[in-house]
mmCIF file of C-alpha atoms and ligand atoms in Angstrom:
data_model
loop_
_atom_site.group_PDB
_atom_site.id
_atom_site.type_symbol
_atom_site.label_atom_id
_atom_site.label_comp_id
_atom_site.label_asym_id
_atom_site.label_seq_id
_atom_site.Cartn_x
_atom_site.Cartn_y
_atom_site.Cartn_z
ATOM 1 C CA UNK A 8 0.000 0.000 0.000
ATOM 2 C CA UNK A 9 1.425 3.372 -0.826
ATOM 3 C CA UNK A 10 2.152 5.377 2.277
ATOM 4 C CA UNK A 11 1.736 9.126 2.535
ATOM 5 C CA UNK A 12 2.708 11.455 5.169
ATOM 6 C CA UNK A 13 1.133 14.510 5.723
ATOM 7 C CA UNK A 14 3.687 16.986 7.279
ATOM 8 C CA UNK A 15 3.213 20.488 9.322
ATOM 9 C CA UNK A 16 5.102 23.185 8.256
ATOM 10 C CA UNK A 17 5.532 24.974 11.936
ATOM 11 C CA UNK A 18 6.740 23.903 15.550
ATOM 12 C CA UNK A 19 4.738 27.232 17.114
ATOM 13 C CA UNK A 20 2.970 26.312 20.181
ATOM 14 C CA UNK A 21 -0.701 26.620 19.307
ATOM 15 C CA UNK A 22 0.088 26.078 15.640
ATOM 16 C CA UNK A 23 -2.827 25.367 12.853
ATOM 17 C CA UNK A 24 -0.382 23.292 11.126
ATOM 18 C CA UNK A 25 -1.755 20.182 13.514
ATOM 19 C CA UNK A 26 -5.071 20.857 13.192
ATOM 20 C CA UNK A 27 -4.884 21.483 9.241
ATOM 21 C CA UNK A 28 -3.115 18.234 9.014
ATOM 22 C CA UNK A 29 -5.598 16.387 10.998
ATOM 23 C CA UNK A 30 -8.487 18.052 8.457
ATOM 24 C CA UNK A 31 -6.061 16.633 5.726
ATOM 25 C CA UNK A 32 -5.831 13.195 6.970
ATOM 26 C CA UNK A 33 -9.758 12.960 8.312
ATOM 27 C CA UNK A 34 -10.236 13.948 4.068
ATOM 28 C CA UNK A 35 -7.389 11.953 2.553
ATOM 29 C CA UNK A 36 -8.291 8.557 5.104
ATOM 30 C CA UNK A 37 -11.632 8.156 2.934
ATOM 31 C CA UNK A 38 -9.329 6.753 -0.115
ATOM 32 C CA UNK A 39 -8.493 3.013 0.448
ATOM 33 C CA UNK A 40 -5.456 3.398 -1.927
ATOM 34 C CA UNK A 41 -2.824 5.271 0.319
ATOM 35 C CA UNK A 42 -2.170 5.030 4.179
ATOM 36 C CA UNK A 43 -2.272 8.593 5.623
ATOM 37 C CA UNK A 44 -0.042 9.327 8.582
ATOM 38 C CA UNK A 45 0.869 12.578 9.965
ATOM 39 C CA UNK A 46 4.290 13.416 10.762
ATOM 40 C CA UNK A 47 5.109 16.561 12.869
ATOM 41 C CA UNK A 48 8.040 18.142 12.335
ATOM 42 C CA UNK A 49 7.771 19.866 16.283
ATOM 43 C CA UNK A 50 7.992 15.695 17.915
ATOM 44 C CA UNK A 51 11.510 15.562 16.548
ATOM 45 C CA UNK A 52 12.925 18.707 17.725
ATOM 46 C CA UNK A 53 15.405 19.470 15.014
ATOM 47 C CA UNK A 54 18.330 21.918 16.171
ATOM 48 C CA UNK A 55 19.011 23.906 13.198
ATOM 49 C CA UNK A 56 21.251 22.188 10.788
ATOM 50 C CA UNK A 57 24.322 20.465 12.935
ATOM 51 C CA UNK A 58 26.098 17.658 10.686
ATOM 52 C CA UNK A 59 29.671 18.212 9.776
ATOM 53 C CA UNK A 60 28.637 17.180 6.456
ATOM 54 C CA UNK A 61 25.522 17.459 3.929
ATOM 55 C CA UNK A 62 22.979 14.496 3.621
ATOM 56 C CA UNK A 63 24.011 14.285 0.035
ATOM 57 C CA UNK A 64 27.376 12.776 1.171
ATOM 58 C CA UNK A 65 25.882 10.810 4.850
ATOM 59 C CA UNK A 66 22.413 10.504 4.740
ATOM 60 C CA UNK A 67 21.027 10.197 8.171
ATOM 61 C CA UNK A 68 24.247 11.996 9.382
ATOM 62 C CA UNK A 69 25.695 11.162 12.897
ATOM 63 C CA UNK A 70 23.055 12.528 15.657
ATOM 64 C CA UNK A 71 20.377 10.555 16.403
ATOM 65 C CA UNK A 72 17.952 13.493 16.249
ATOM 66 C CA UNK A 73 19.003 13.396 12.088
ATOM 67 C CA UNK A 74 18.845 9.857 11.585
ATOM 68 C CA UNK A 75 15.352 9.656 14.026
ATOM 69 C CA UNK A 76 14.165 12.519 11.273
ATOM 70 C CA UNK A 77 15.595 10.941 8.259
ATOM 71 C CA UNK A 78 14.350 7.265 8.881
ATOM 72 C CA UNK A 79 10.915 8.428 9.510
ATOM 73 C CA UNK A 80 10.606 10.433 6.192
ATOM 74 C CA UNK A 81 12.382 7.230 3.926
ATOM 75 C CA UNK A 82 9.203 5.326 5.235
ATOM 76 C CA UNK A 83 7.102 6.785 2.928
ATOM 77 C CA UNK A 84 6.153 6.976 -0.808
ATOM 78 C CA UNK A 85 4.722 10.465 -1.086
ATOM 79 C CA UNK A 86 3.965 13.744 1.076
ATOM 80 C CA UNK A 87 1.419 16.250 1.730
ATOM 81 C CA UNK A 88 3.236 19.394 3.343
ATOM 82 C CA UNK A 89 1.031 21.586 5.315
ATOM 83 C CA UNK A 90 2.318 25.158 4.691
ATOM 84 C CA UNK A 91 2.426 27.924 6.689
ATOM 85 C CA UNK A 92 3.861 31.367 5.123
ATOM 86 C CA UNK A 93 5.868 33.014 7.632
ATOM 87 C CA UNK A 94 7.495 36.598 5.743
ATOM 88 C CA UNK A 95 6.123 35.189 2.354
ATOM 89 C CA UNK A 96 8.176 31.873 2.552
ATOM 90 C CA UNK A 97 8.120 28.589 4.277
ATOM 91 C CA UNK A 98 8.926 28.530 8.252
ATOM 92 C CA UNK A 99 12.258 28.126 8.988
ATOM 93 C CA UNK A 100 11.548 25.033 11.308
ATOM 94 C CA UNK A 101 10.318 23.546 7.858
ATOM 95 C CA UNK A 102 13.175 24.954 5.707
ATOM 96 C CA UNK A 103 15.562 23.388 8.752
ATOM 97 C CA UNK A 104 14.082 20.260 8.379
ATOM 98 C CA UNK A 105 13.980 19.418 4.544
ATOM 99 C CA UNK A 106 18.074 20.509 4.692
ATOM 100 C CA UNK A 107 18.258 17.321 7.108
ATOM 101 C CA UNK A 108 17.307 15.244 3.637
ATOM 102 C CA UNK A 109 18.537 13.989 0.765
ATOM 103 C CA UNK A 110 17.819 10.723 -0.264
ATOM 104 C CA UNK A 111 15.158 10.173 1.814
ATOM 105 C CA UNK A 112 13.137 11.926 -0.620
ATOM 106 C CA UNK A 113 14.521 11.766 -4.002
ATOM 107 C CA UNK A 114 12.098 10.847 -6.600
ATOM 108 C CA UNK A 115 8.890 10.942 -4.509
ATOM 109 C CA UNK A 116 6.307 13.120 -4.604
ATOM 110 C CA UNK A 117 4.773 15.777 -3.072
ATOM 111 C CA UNK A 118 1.124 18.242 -2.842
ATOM 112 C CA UNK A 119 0.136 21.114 -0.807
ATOM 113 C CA UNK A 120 -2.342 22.463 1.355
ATOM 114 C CA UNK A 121 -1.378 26.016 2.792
ATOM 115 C CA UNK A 122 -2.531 28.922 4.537
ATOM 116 C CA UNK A 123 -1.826 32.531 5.146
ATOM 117 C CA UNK A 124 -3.244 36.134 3.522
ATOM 118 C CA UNK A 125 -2.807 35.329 0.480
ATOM 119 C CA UNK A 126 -3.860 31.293 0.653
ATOM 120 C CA UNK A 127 -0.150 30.649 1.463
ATOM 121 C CA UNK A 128 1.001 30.686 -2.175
ATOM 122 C CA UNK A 129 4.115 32.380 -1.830
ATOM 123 C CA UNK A 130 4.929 29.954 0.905
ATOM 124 C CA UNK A 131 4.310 27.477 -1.593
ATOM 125 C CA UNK A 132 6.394 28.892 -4.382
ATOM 126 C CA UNK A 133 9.318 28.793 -2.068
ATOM 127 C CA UNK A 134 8.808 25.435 -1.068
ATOM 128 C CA UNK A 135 8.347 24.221 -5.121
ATOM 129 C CA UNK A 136 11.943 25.352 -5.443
ATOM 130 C CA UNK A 137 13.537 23.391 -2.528
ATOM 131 C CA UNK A 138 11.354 20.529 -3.027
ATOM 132 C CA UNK A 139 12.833 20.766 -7.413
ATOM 133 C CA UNK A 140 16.271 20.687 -5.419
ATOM 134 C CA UNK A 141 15.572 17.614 -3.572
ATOM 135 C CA UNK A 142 14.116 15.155 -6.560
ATOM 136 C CA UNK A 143 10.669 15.818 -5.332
ATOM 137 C CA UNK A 144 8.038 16.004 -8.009
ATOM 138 C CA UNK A 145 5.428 18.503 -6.609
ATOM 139 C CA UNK A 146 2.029 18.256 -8.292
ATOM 140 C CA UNK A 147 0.566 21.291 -9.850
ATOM 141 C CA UNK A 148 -2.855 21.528 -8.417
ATOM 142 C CA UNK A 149 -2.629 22.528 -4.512
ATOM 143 C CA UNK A 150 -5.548 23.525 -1.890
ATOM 144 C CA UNK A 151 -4.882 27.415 -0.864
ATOM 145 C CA UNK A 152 -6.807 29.043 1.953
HETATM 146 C C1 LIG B 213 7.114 35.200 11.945
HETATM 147 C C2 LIG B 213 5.791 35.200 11.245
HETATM 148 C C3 LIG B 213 5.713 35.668 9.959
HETATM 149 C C4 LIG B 213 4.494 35.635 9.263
HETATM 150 N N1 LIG B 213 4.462 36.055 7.970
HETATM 151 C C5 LIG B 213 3.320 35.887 7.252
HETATM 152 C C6 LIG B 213 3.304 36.180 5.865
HETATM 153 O O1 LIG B 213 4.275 36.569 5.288
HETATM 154 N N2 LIG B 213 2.154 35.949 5.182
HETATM 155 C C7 LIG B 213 1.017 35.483 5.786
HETATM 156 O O2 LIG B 213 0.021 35.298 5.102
HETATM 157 N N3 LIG B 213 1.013 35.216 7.124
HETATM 158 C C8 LIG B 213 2.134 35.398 7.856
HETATM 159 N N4 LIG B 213 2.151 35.107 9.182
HETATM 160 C C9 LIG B 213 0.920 34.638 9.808
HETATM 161 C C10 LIG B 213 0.910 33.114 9.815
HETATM 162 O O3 LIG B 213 0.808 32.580 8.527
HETATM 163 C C11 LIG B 213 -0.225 32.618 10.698
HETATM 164 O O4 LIG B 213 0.023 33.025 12.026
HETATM 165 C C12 LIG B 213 -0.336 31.108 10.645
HETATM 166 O O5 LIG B 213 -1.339 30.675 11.552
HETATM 167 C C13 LIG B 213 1.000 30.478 10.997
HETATM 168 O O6 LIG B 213 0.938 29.085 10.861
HETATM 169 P P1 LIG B 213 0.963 28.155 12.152
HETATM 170 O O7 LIG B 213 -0.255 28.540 12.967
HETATM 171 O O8 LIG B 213 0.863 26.771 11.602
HETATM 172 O O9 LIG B 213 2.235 28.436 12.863
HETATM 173 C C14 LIG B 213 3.338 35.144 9.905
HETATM 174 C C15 LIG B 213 3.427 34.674 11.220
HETATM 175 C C16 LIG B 213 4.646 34.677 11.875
HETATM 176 C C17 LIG B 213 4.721 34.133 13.275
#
């Protein structure tokens, strides 16, 4: 069965990015062709960025914090990032935790839901162009609100 994670974009206490996920799953759980887990990025308390070296070159790296973070993202076949726009990008907390990965995610795919003034498409722009980086095919069609 293919295996999608739906992942929050923000570790803010009192963030929407848990409850928009949930809304996500309770939606995307009604297909019998996928598993829909959530993943939040806040349970795995990323410092930023702390590897001597880039997960290009050690995926998984050597703290256990990376390799908790990257084992848990290989798991699955596809994602569904929950987007928050913080100053017309992606959180850093979000940005932080895609520079953990590599491999993990290279030649998946990926959709959107996001959120913000403007429906969180800048946010979502941003992210297109890391996820492009990372192998990620994003699909075109995204919920904005
Ligand atoms: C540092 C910061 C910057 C923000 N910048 C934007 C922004 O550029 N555009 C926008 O629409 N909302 C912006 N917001 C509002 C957030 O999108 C809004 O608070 C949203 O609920 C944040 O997502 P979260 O609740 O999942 O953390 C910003 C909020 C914060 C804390």
């Amino acid at each position: 069965m293919t295996k999608i994670a739906i992942v929050t974009g923000s570790v803010r206490p009192g963030r929407k990015s848990l409850e928009v996920a949930h809304w996500v799953q309770s939606i995307a759980s009604k297909r019998s062709d996928a598993t829909f887990e959530i993943v939040d990025i806040a349970d795995f308390e990323l410092p930023v960025w702390d590897e001597a070296v880039p997960p290009s070159v050690k995926p998984g790296g050597e703290k256990p914090h990376t390799k908790a973070w990257s084992d848990k993202i290989a798991a699955y076949d596809g994602y569904v990032f929950v987007v928050s726009e913080y100053n017309h990008s992606i959180t850093g907390a979000l940005k932080n935790a895609l520079d953990h990965l590599k491999p993990e995610l290279e030649n998946k795919a990926a959709g959107f839901v996001s959120y913000g003034s403007v429906g969180g498409a800048r946010a979502v722009e941003h992210l297109r162009g890391i996820l492009s980086e990372l192998q990620v095919a994003h699909v075109r069609n995204s919920v904005a609100m």
